[in-house]
Amino acid sequence: MPEARSPAAQLAGTWIMAAALPIAAVLAGRLVRYYPHLLPNRLPGLALHELAPGLLLALAIGAGLALTAHTANPPRFAIRLAILLLVALAAGVVSLLYEFGHVLYP
């Protein structure tokens, strides 16, 4: 059986997992927006096309908040929320720069 990890490694792993969730949600939301032809044709497809990126991001941030709530001496809720929102914002900016960078920097 492997030895127990240090508390610092457990804390870092928890925060890395929590930060990876909004990044993955931003990228999955971009995929939904890139490929609307893969969605159903009627109203459910339109609703998924419009609402899925925001719902995925909200779900990922909620899961990240739940993951970081059980660490030793967790920061306040507002601080954890702000950190995860900044991670999501950074992921969104990077994905948009990757997509439209050739327009901004010719």
mmCIF file with all atom_site columns, C-alpha atoms in Angstrom:
data_model
loop_
_atom_site.group_PDB
_atom_site.id
_atom_site.type_symbol
_atom_site.label_atom_id
_atom_site.label_alt_id
_atom_site.label_comp_id
_atom_site.label_asym_id
_atom_site.label_entity_id
_atom_site.label_seq_id
_atom_site.pdbx_PDB_ins_code
_atom_site.Cartn_x
_atom_site.Cartn_y
_atom_site.Cartn_z
_atom_site.occupancy
_atom_site.B_iso_or_equiv
_atom_site.pdbx_formal_charge
_atom_site.auth_seq_id
_atom_site.auth_comp_id
_atom_site.auth_asym_id
_atom_site.auth_atom_id
_atom_site.pdbx_PDB_model_num
ATOM 1   C CA . MET A 1 1   ? 0.000   0.000  0.000   1.00 0.00 ? 1   MET A CA 1
ATOM 2   C CA . PRO A 1 2   ? 1.438   3.424  -0.888  1.00 0.00 ? 2   PRO A CA 1
ATOM 3   C CA . GLU A 1 3   ? 2.351   5.808  1.870   1.00 0.00 ? 3   GLU A CA 1
ATOM 4   C CA . ALA A 1 4   ? 0.107   8.716  2.714   1.00 0.00 ? 4   ALA A CA 1
ATOM 5   C CA . ARG A 1 5   ? 0.959   11.887 0.858   1.00 0.00 ? 5   ARG A CA 1
ATOM 6   C CA . SER A 1 6   ? 1.885   15.091 2.539   1.00 0.00 ? 6   SER A CA 1
ATOM 7   C CA . PRO A 1 7   ? -0.909  17.544 3.344   1.00 0.00 ? 7   PRO A CA 1
ATOM 8   C CA . ALA A 1 8   ? 0.612   20.077 0.941   1.00 0.00 ? 8   ALA A CA 1
ATOM 9   C CA . ALA A 1 9   ? 0.480   17.577 -1.927  1.00 0.00 ? 9   ALA A CA 1
ATOM 10  C CA . GLN A 1 10  ? -3.124  16.698 -1.118  1.00 0.00 ? 10  GLN A CA 1
ATOM 11  C CA . LEU A 1 11  ? -4.057  20.382 -1.023  1.00 0.00 ? 11  LEU A CA 1
ATOM 12  C CA . ALA A 1 12  ? -2.298  21.085 -4.320  1.00 0.00 ? 12  ALA A CA 1
ATOM 13  C CA . GLY A 1 13  ? -3.956  18.090 -5.960  1.00 0.00 ? 13  GLY A CA 1
ATOM 14  C CA . THR A 1 14  ? -7.382  19.172 -4.764  1.00 0.00 ? 14  THR A CA 1
ATOM 15  C CA . TRP A 1 15  ? -6.960  22.702 -6.107  1.00 0.00 ? 15  TRP A CA 1
ATOM 16  C CA . ILE A 1 16  ? -5.546  21.450 -9.408  1.00 0.00 ? 16  ILE A CA 1
ATOM 17  C CA . MET A 1 17  ? -8.551  19.151 -9.834  1.00 0.00 ? 17  MET A CA 1
ATOM 18  C CA . ALA A 1 18  ? -10.906 21.992 -8.924  1.00 0.00 ? 18  ALA A CA 1
ATOM 19  C CA . ALA A 1 19  ? -9.203  24.328 -11.416 1.00 0.00 ? 19  ALA A CA 1
ATOM 20  C CA . ALA A 1 20  ? -9.276  21.710 -14.171 1.00 0.00 ? 20  ALA A CA 1
ATOM 21  C CA . LEU A 1 21  ? -13.069 21.438 -14.002 1.00 0.00 ? 21  LEU A CA 1
ATOM 22  C CA . PRO A 1 22  ? -13.853 25.001 -15.226 1.00 0.00 ? 22  PRO A CA 1
ATOM 23  C CA . ILE A 1 23  ? -11.148 24.726 -17.880 1.00 0.00 ? 23  ILE A CA 1
ATOM 24  C CA . ALA A 1 24  ? -12.716 21.528 -19.204 1.00 0.00 ? 24  ALA A CA 1
ATOM 25  C CA . ALA A 1 25  ? -16.178 23.099 -19.042 1.00 0.00 ? 25  ALA A CA 1
ATOM 26  C CA . VAL A 1 26  ? -15.052 26.102 -21.094 1.00 0.00 ? 26  VAL A CA 1
ATOM 27  C CA . LEU A 1 27  ? -13.521 23.834 -23.721 1.00 0.00 ? 27  LEU A CA 1
ATOM 28  C CA . ALA A 1 28  ? -16.585 21.558 -23.806 1.00 0.00 ? 28  ALA A CA 1
ATOM 29  C CA . GLY A 1 29  ? -18.818 24.613 -24.152 1.00 0.00 ? 29  GLY A CA 1
ATOM 30  C CA . ARG A 1 30  ? -16.720 25.819 -27.078 1.00 0.00 ? 30  ARG A CA 1
ATOM 31  C CA . LEU A 1 31  ? -17.151 22.412 -28.731 1.00 0.00 ? 31  LEU A CA 1
ATOM 32  C CA . VAL A 1 32  ? -20.933 22.675 -28.390 1.00 0.00 ? 32  VAL A CA 1
ATOM 33  C CA . ARG A 1 33  ? -20.791 26.112 -30.008 1.00 0.00 ? 33  ARG A CA 1
ATOM 34  C CA . TYR A 1 34  ? -18.425 24.954 -32.802 1.00 0.00 ? 34  TYR A CA 1
ATOM 35  C CA . TYR A 1 35  ? -20.482 21.962 -33.882 1.00 0.00 ? 35  TYR A CA 1
ATOM 36  C CA . PRO A 1 36  ? -24.178 22.892 -33.752 1.00 0.00 ? 36  PRO A CA 1
ATOM 37  C CA . HIS A 1 37  ? -24.916 20.528 -36.649 1.00 0.00 ? 37  HIS A CA 1
ATOM 38  C CA . LEU A 1 38  ? -24.381 17.571 -34.305 1.00 0.00 ? 38  LEU A CA 1
ATOM 39  C CA . LEU A 1 39  ? -27.258 18.667 -32.065 1.00 0.00 ? 39  LEU A CA 1
ATOM 40  C CA . PRO A 1 40  ? -30.915 17.752 -32.649 1.00 0.00 ? 40  PRO A CA 1
ATOM 41  C CA . ASN A 1 41  ? -32.750 20.001 -35.097 1.00 0.00 ? 41  ASN A CA 1
ATOM 42  C CA . ARG A 1 42  ? -35.692 21.246 -33.088 1.00 0.00 ? 42  ARG A CA 1
ATOM 43  C CA . LEU A 1 43  ? -36.092 23.195 -29.875 1.00 0.00 ? 43  LEU A CA 1
ATOM 44  C CA . PRO A 1 44  ? -33.974 20.870 -27.671 1.00 0.00 ? 44  PRO A CA 1
ATOM 45  C CA . GLY A 1 45  ? -31.022 21.367 -30.010 1.00 0.00 ? 45  GLY A CA 1
ATOM 46  C CA . LEU A 1 46  ? -31.434 25.134 -29.913 1.00 0.00 ? 46  LEU A CA 1
ATOM 47  C CA . ALA A 1 47  ? -31.704 25.105 -26.129 1.00 0.00 ? 47  ALA A CA 1
ATOM 48  C CA . LEU A 1 48  ? -28.565 22.959 -25.851 1.00 0.00 ? 48  LEU A CA 1
ATOM 49  C CA . HIS A 1 49  ? -26.715 25.218 -28.275 1.00 0.00 ? 49  HIS A CA 1
ATOM 50  C CA . GLU A 1 50  ? -27.576 28.332 -26.281 1.00 0.00 ? 50  GLU A CA 1
ATOM 51  C CA . LEU A 1 51  ? -27.565 27.051 -22.698 1.00 0.00 ? 51  LEU A CA 1
ATOM 52  C CA . ALA A 1 52  ? -25.040 24.204 -22.581 1.00 0.00 ? 52  ALA A CA 1
ATOM 53  C CA . PRO A 1 53  ? -21.840 26.293 -22.229 1.00 0.00 ? 53  PRO A CA 1
ATOM 54  C CA . GLY A 1 54  ? -23.212 28.269 -19.286 1.00 0.00 ? 54  GLY A CA 1
ATOM 55  C CA . LEU A 1 55  ? -24.727 25.234 -17.608 1.00 0.00 ? 55  LEU A CA 1
ATOM 56  C CA . LEU A 1 56  ? -21.516 23.245 -17.991 1.00 0.00 ? 56  LEU A CA 1
ATOM 57  C CA . LEU A 1 57  ? -19.526 26.103 -16.489 1.00 0.00 ? 57  LEU A CA 1
ATOM 58  C CA . ALA A 1 58  ? -21.922 26.529 -13.568 1.00 0.00 ? 58  ALA A CA 1
ATOM 59  C CA . LEU A 1 59  ? -21.830 22.794 -12.868 1.00 0.00 ? 59  LEU A CA 1
ATOM 60  C CA . ALA A 1 60  ? -18.028 22.705 -13.018 1.00 0.00 ? 60  ALA A CA 1
ATOM 61  C CA . ILE A 1 61  ? -17.634 25.695 -10.701 1.00 0.00 ? 61  ILE A CA 1
ATOM 62  C CA . GLY A 1 62  ? -20.109 24.153 -8.251  1.00 0.00 ? 62  GLY A CA 1
ATOM 63  C CA . ALA A 1 63  ? -18.176 20.897 -8.292  1.00 0.00 ? 63  ALA A CA 1
ATOM 64  C CA . GLY A 1 64  ? -14.924 22.783 -7.759  1.00 0.00 ? 64  GLY A CA 1
ATOM 65  C CA . LEU A 1 65  ? -16.432 24.599 -4.791  1.00 0.00 ? 65  LEU A CA 1
ATOM 66  C CA . ALA A 1 66  ? -17.571 21.293 -3.328  1.00 0.00 ? 66  ALA A CA 1
ATOM 67  C CA . LEU A 1 67  ? -14.113 19.761 -3.827  1.00 0.00 ? 67  LEU A CA 1
ATOM 68  C CA . THR A 1 68  ? -12.295 22.600 -2.103  1.00 0.00 ? 68  THR A CA 1
ATOM 69  C CA . ALA A 1 69  ? -14.745 22.861 0.807   1.00 0.00 ? 69  ALA A CA 1
ATOM 70  C CA . HIS A 1 70  ? -13.350 19.761 2.487   1.00 0.00 ? 70  HIS A CA 1
ATOM 71  C CA . THR A 1 71  ? -9.696  20.778 2.592   1.00 0.00 ? 71  THR A CA 1
ATOM 72  C CA . ALA A 1 72  ? -7.962  21.711 5.819   1.00 0.00 ? 72  ALA A CA 1
ATOM 73  C CA . ASN A 1 73  ? -8.762  25.352 6.661   1.00 0.00 ? 73  ASN A CA 1
ATOM 74  C CA . PRO A 1 74  ? -10.561 26.144 3.391   1.00 0.00 ? 74  PRO A CA 1
ATOM 75  C CA . PRO A 1 75  ? -10.802 29.785 2.299   1.00 0.00 ? 75  PRO A CA 1
ATOM 76  C CA . ARG A 1 76  ? -14.159 31.498 2.521   1.00 0.00 ? 76  ARG A CA 1
ATOM 77  C CA . PHE A 1 77  ? -16.801 30.637 -0.073  1.00 0.00 ? 77  PHE A CA 1
ATOM 78  C CA . ALA A 1 78  ? -16.438 33.982 -1.873  1.00 0.00 ? 78  ALA A CA 1
ATOM 79  C CA . ILE A 1 79  ? -12.678 33.572 -2.219  1.00 0.00 ? 79  ILE A CA 1
ATOM 80  C CA . ARG A 1 80  ? -12.993 30.043 -3.589  1.00 0.00 ? 80  ARG A CA 1
ATOM 81  C CA . LEU A 1 81  ? -15.700 31.220 -6.003  1.00 0.00 ? 81  LEU A CA 1
ATOM 82  C CA . ALA A 1 82  ? -13.542 34.135 -7.173  1.00 0.00 ? 82  ALA A CA 1
ATOM 83  C CA . ILE A 1 83  ? -10.548 31.858 -7.763  1.00 0.00 ? 83  ILE A CA 1
ATOM 84  C CA . LEU A 1 84  ? -12.573 29.401 -9.841  1.00 0.00 ? 84  LEU A CA 1
ATOM 85  C CA . LEU A 1 85  ? -14.254 32.220 -11.788 1.00 0.00 ? 85  LEU A CA 1
ATOM 86  C CA . LEU A 1 86  ? -10.839 33.686 -12.611 1.00 0.00 ? 86  LEU A CA 1
ATOM 87  C CA . VAL A 1 87  ? -9.666  30.271 -13.804 1.00 0.00 ? 87  VAL A CA 1
ATOM 88  C CA . ALA A 1 88  ? -12.744 30.013 -16.039 1.00 0.00 ? 88  ALA A CA 1
ATOM 89  C CA . LEU A 1 89  ? -12.194 33.542 -17.343 1.00 0.00 ? 89  LEU A CA 1
ATOM 90  C CA . ALA A 1 90  ? -8.559  32.789 -18.141 1.00 0.00 ? 90  ALA A CA 1
ATOM 91  C CA . ALA A 1 91  ? -9.525  29.585 -19.964 1.00 0.00 ? 91  ALA A CA 1
ATOM 92  C CA . GLY A 1 92  ? -12.138 31.476 -21.974 1.00 0.00 ? 92  GLY A CA 1
ATOM 93  C CA . VAL A 1 93  ? -9.665  34.198 -22.916 1.00 0.00 ? 93  VAL A CA 1
ATOM 94  C CA . VAL A 1 94  ? -7.062  31.654 -23.990 1.00 0.00 ? 94  VAL A CA 1
ATOM 95  C CA . SER A 1 95  ? -9.580  29.723 -26.107 1.00 0.00 ? 95  SER A CA 1
ATOM 96  C CA . LEU A 1 96  ? -10.802 32.931 -27.772 1.00 0.00 ? 96  LEU A CA 1
ATOM 97  C CA . LEU A 1 97  ? -7.237  34.105 -28.415 1.00 0.00 ? 97  LEU A CA 1
ATOM 98  C CA . TYR A 1 98  ? -6.459  30.748 -29.967 1.00 0.00 ? 98  TYR A CA 1
ATOM 99  C CA . GLU A 1 99  ? -9.517  31.015 -32.194 1.00 0.00 ? 99  GLU A CA 1
ATOM 100 C CA . PHE A 1 100 ? -9.361  34.703 -33.136 1.00 0.00 ? 100 PHE A CA 1
ATOM 101 C CA . GLY A 1 101 ? -5.684  35.481 -32.552 1.00 0.00 ? 101 GLY A CA 1
ATOM 102 C CA . HIS A 1 102 ? -4.977  35.789 -36.258 1.00 0.00 ? 102 HIS A CA 1
ATOM 103 C CA . VAL A 1 103 ? -7.455  38.689 -36.412 1.00 0.00 ? 103 VAL A CA 1
ATOM 104 C CA . LEU A 1 104 ? -6.034  40.504 -33.397 1.00 0.00 ? 104 LEU A CA 1
ATOM 105 C CA . TYR A 1 105 ? -2.381  39.907 -34.233 1.00 0.00 ? 105 TYR A CA 1
ATOM 106 C CA . PRO A 1 106 ? -1.983  39.714 -38.041 1.00 0.00 ? 106 PRO A CA 1
#
